[in-house]
XYZ file of C-alpha atoms in Angstrom:
235
model
C 28.184 -10.390 -65.136
C 25.588 -7.636 -65.732
C 27.382 -4.024 -64.823
C 24.928 -1.861 -66.010
C 23.639 -1.576 -62.609
C 25.523 -1.037 -59.242
C 25.272 -4.187 -57.494
C 26.331 -4.438 -53.808
C 27.279 -7.623 -51.849
C 28.783 -7.855 -48.576
C 32.360 -8.186 -48.612
C 34.417 -10.743 -46.626
C 36.894 -8.193 -45.635
C 33.937 -6.265 -43.544
C 32.695 -8.950 -41.978
C 32.801 -9.485 -38.024
C 34.818 -12.474 -36.750
C 37.686 -12.338 -39.278
C 40.762 -13.558 -37.682
C 44.171 -11.513 -37.453
C 45.977 -14.048 -39.698
C 43.100 -13.699 -42.257
C 43.190 -9.985 -41.960
C 46.865 -9.615 -42.067
C 47.006 -11.612 -45.256
C 44.121 -9.770 -46.773
C 45.972 -6.528 -46.081
C 49.243 -7.981 -47.434
C 47.534 -8.908 -50.657
C 45.931 -5.540 -50.928
C 49.033 -3.865 -50.805
C 50.381 -5.966 -53.694
C 47.336 -4.793 -55.761
C 47.757 -1.211 -54.808
C 51.360 -1.108 -55.942
C 50.472 -2.777 -59.033
C 47.727 -0.413 -59.589
C 49.921 2.454 -58.582
C 47.385 3.726 -56.263
C 49.618 6.056 -54.511
C 51.150 7.739 -57.904
C 47.263 8.541 -58.669
C 47.536 11.005 -55.656
C 50.950 11.938 -55.933
C 50.366 14.814 -58.741
C 47.872 16.741 -56.899
C 49.407 16.259 -53.579
C 52.666 17.549 -54.499
C 51.497 20.318 -56.405
C 49.542 21.477 -53.199
C 52.480 21.133 -51.256
C 54.492 23.246 -53.237
C 51.747 25.985 -53.691
C 50.779 26.551 -49.949
C 52.635 28.256 -47.186
C 51.213 25.825 -44.555
C 54.277 23.521 -43.102
C 53.945 20.655 -42.719
C 51.106 20.056 -45.402
C 48.515 18.161 -43.071
C 46.901 15.211 -44.825
C 43.910 12.738 -43.814
C 43.765 9.201 -45.443
C 40.170 7.936 -44.691
C 39.747 4.332 -44.458
C 43.395 3.859 -44.634
C 43.561 -0.118 -44.137
C 46.932 -1.425 -44.073
C 48.279 2.051 -44.817
C 50.300 1.174 -47.771
C 49.120 4.295 -49.858
C 49.788 6.523 -47.060
C 52.988 5.045 -46.415
C 54.068 5.242 -49.959
C 53.012 8.807 -50.072
C 55.183 9.543 -47.093
C 58.177 7.881 -48.332
C 58.133 9.715 -51.723
C 57.680 12.958 -49.941
C 60.692 12.200 -47.762
C 62.718 11.449 -50.951
C 61.522 14.696 -52.533
C 62.213 16.653 -49.595
C 58.430 17.656 -49.190
C 57.321 18.462 -45.688
C 54.031 16.596 -45.138
C 52.369 14.821 -42.185
C 50.075 12.182 -42.981
C 47.260 10.811 -40.720
C 45.259 7.514 -41.458
C 42.216 6.478 -39.822
C 40.348 3.266 -40.078
C 37.370 1.645 -38.320
C 39.310 -1.563 -37.760
C 41.351 -1.854 -35.045
C 43.514 -4.655 -36.460
C 44.294 -2.409 -39.525
C 45.470 0.529 -37.404
C 48.087 -1.890 -35.557
C 49.208 -3.207 -38.915
C 49.814 0.144 -40.718
C 51.451 1.564 -37.677
C 53.926 -1.467 -37.382
C 54.566 -0.979 -41.270
C 55.361 2.502 -40.941
C 57.580 2.141 -37.880
C 59.587 -0.701 -39.827
C 60.079 2.076 -42.620
C 61.564 4.656 -40.125
C 58.640 7.104 -40.964
C 58.163 9.546 -38.216
C 55.538 12.168 -39.775
C 53.099 9.635 -40.381
C 50.475 8.099 -37.684
C 47.334 5.792 -37.728
C 44.157 6.031 -35.451
C 41.034 4.160 -35.005
C 37.834 6.238 -35.950
C 34.497 5.985 -37.705
C 34.098 9.197 -39.140
C 30.163 8.868 -39.638
C 30.302 8.901 -35.808
C 32.968 12.034 -35.663
C 32.219 16.044 -36.351
C 33.952 17.225 -39.393
C 36.579 19.948 -38.502
C 38.771 21.826 -41.138
C 41.856 20.874 -39.876
C 43.650 19.198 -42.801
C 44.996 20.823 -46.066
C 44.196 17.507 -47.871
C 41.414 14.852 -47.178
C 41.796 11.769 -49.640
C 40.491 8.125 -49.529
C 41.269 5.281 -51.734
C 38.893 2.443 -52.732
C 36.530 3.249 -49.955
C 33.579 4.787 -51.899
C 32.289 1.487 -53.275
C 31.737 0.312 -49.828
C 28.985 2.538 -49.153
C 25.422 3.144 -50.427
C 24.475 6.418 -52.122
C 23.618 8.458 -48.755
C 26.734 7.267 -47.130
C 28.673 8.263 -50.134
C 27.180 11.695 -50.025
C 27.993 11.728 -46.299
C 31.363 10.850 -47.015
C 32.037 13.598 -49.477
C 30.277 16.077 -47.234
C 32.457 14.996 -44.216
C 35.469 15.374 -46.615
C 34.740 18.833 -47.739
C 34.109 20.337 -44.337
C 37.495 18.670 -42.837
C 39.598 19.897 -45.683
C 41.135 23.561 -45.933
C 42.066 23.198 -49.558
C 42.015 19.825 -51.339
C 39.771 16.666 -51.539
C 40.644 13.466 -53.671
C 38.975 10.496 -54.076
C 40.304 7.427 -55.798
C 38.094 4.557 -56.938
C 37.087 1.717 -59.157
C 35.277 2.073 -62.122
C 32.446 -0.370 -62.842
C 33.430 -1.463 -66.083
C 33.672 -5.156 -67.618
C 37.670 -4.696 -68.290
C 37.787 -3.687 -64.780
C 35.855 -6.816 -63.409
C 38.007 -9.324 -65.341
C 41.194 -7.153 -64.347
C 40.081 -7.571 -60.560
C 39.294 -11.412 -61.000
C 42.475 -12.078 -62.777
C 44.713 -9.771 -60.846
C 43.772 -10.700 -57.246
C 44.494 -14.355 -57.910
C 48.133 -13.312 -59.536
C 49.065 -10.889 -56.940
C 47.777 -12.723 -53.714
C 46.991 -16.120 -52.197
C 44.376 -14.244 -49.918
C 40.864 -16.030 -50.681
C 39.329 -12.831 -49.163
C 41.094 -10.617 -52.028
C 40.023 -13.312 -54.482
C 36.599 -12.954 -53.370
C 36.336 -9.330 -52.574
C 37.994 -7.896 -55.715
C 35.392 -8.562 -58.333
C 32.632 -7.887 -55.866
C 34.216 -4.380 -55.267
C 34.092 -3.810 -59.114
C 30.496 -4.642 -59.196
C 29.678 -2.573 -56.189
C 31.580 0.507 -57.713
C 29.856 3.855 -59.100
C 30.291 4.951 -62.697
C 31.699 8.332 -63.332
C 28.311 9.598 -64.171
C 27.069 8.307 -60.830
C 30.001 9.640 -58.791
C 29.532 13.293 -60.420
C 25.711 13.107 -59.282
C 26.891 12.000 -55.809
C 29.066 15.068 -55.573
C 26.412 17.242 -56.876
C 24.124 16.025 -54.025
C 27.151 16.551 -51.399
C 27.361 20.532 -52.709
C 30.717 19.835 -54.402
C 30.563 22.230 -57.549
C 33.286 22.075 -60.190
C 34.660 18.427 -59.385
C 37.134 17.169 -61.892
C 37.368 13.582 -62.537
C 40.081 11.733 -64.257
C 40.658 8.234 -65.509
C 43.502 6.263 -64.663
C 44.896 2.604 -64.992
C 43.723 0.162 -64.391
C 40.334 1.300 -64.546
C 40.075 3.565 -61.876
C 39.259 7.365 -61.428
C 40.410 10.347 -59.210
C 37.784 12.896 -58.237
C 39.419 16.273 -57.090
C 37.619 18.921 -55.538
C 39.398 22.292 -54.648
C 38.242 24.963 -52.008
C 39.942 27.417 -53.574
């Protein structure tokens, strides 16, 4: 696999006609991948720091393309344990994913979290959240959409923007190939995992996209396993 150049292919998860059973199995599989990858932990440091430094209560967070809701739910549970007053909203274009995430949050007894259906590319940006974040969504987009996403996020946050995504590396590709097969039986995840890595942006490409979106002084940190976190602060 040549990973020098970004290669986008249609992912099975994004295709119409996916049955609820297939979708549910894939979301469950992805939750295991996110757990193993410590996706929520990548966000926790900047989130908790923000929650302890601003006066706004509760701290309002938007998770874009929240999928099965596992990252949002993990963050909400950790905040509850630490006594941090946060309110998380998760939006996704998939009606099934919203139902799946809502049911999981209810099972955990989480009250300050809700999920709703939305296509952000069709919605006006309003600065009403303290933190706007997304996890493993950027690589699904072409370059103009990625720039639009960053602009929308920056216009919707009062304080902080966070993007967690894959790094397009050979190690990342083989970790995705092996990890997806070890952590889930979902054939959708088996197929989409390596495709996602091939479609991911490099850190240099991500920095260039951020500049096109008007985001100055972004910080990008590397995280295990072959992930990055982009941070941008309004302050």
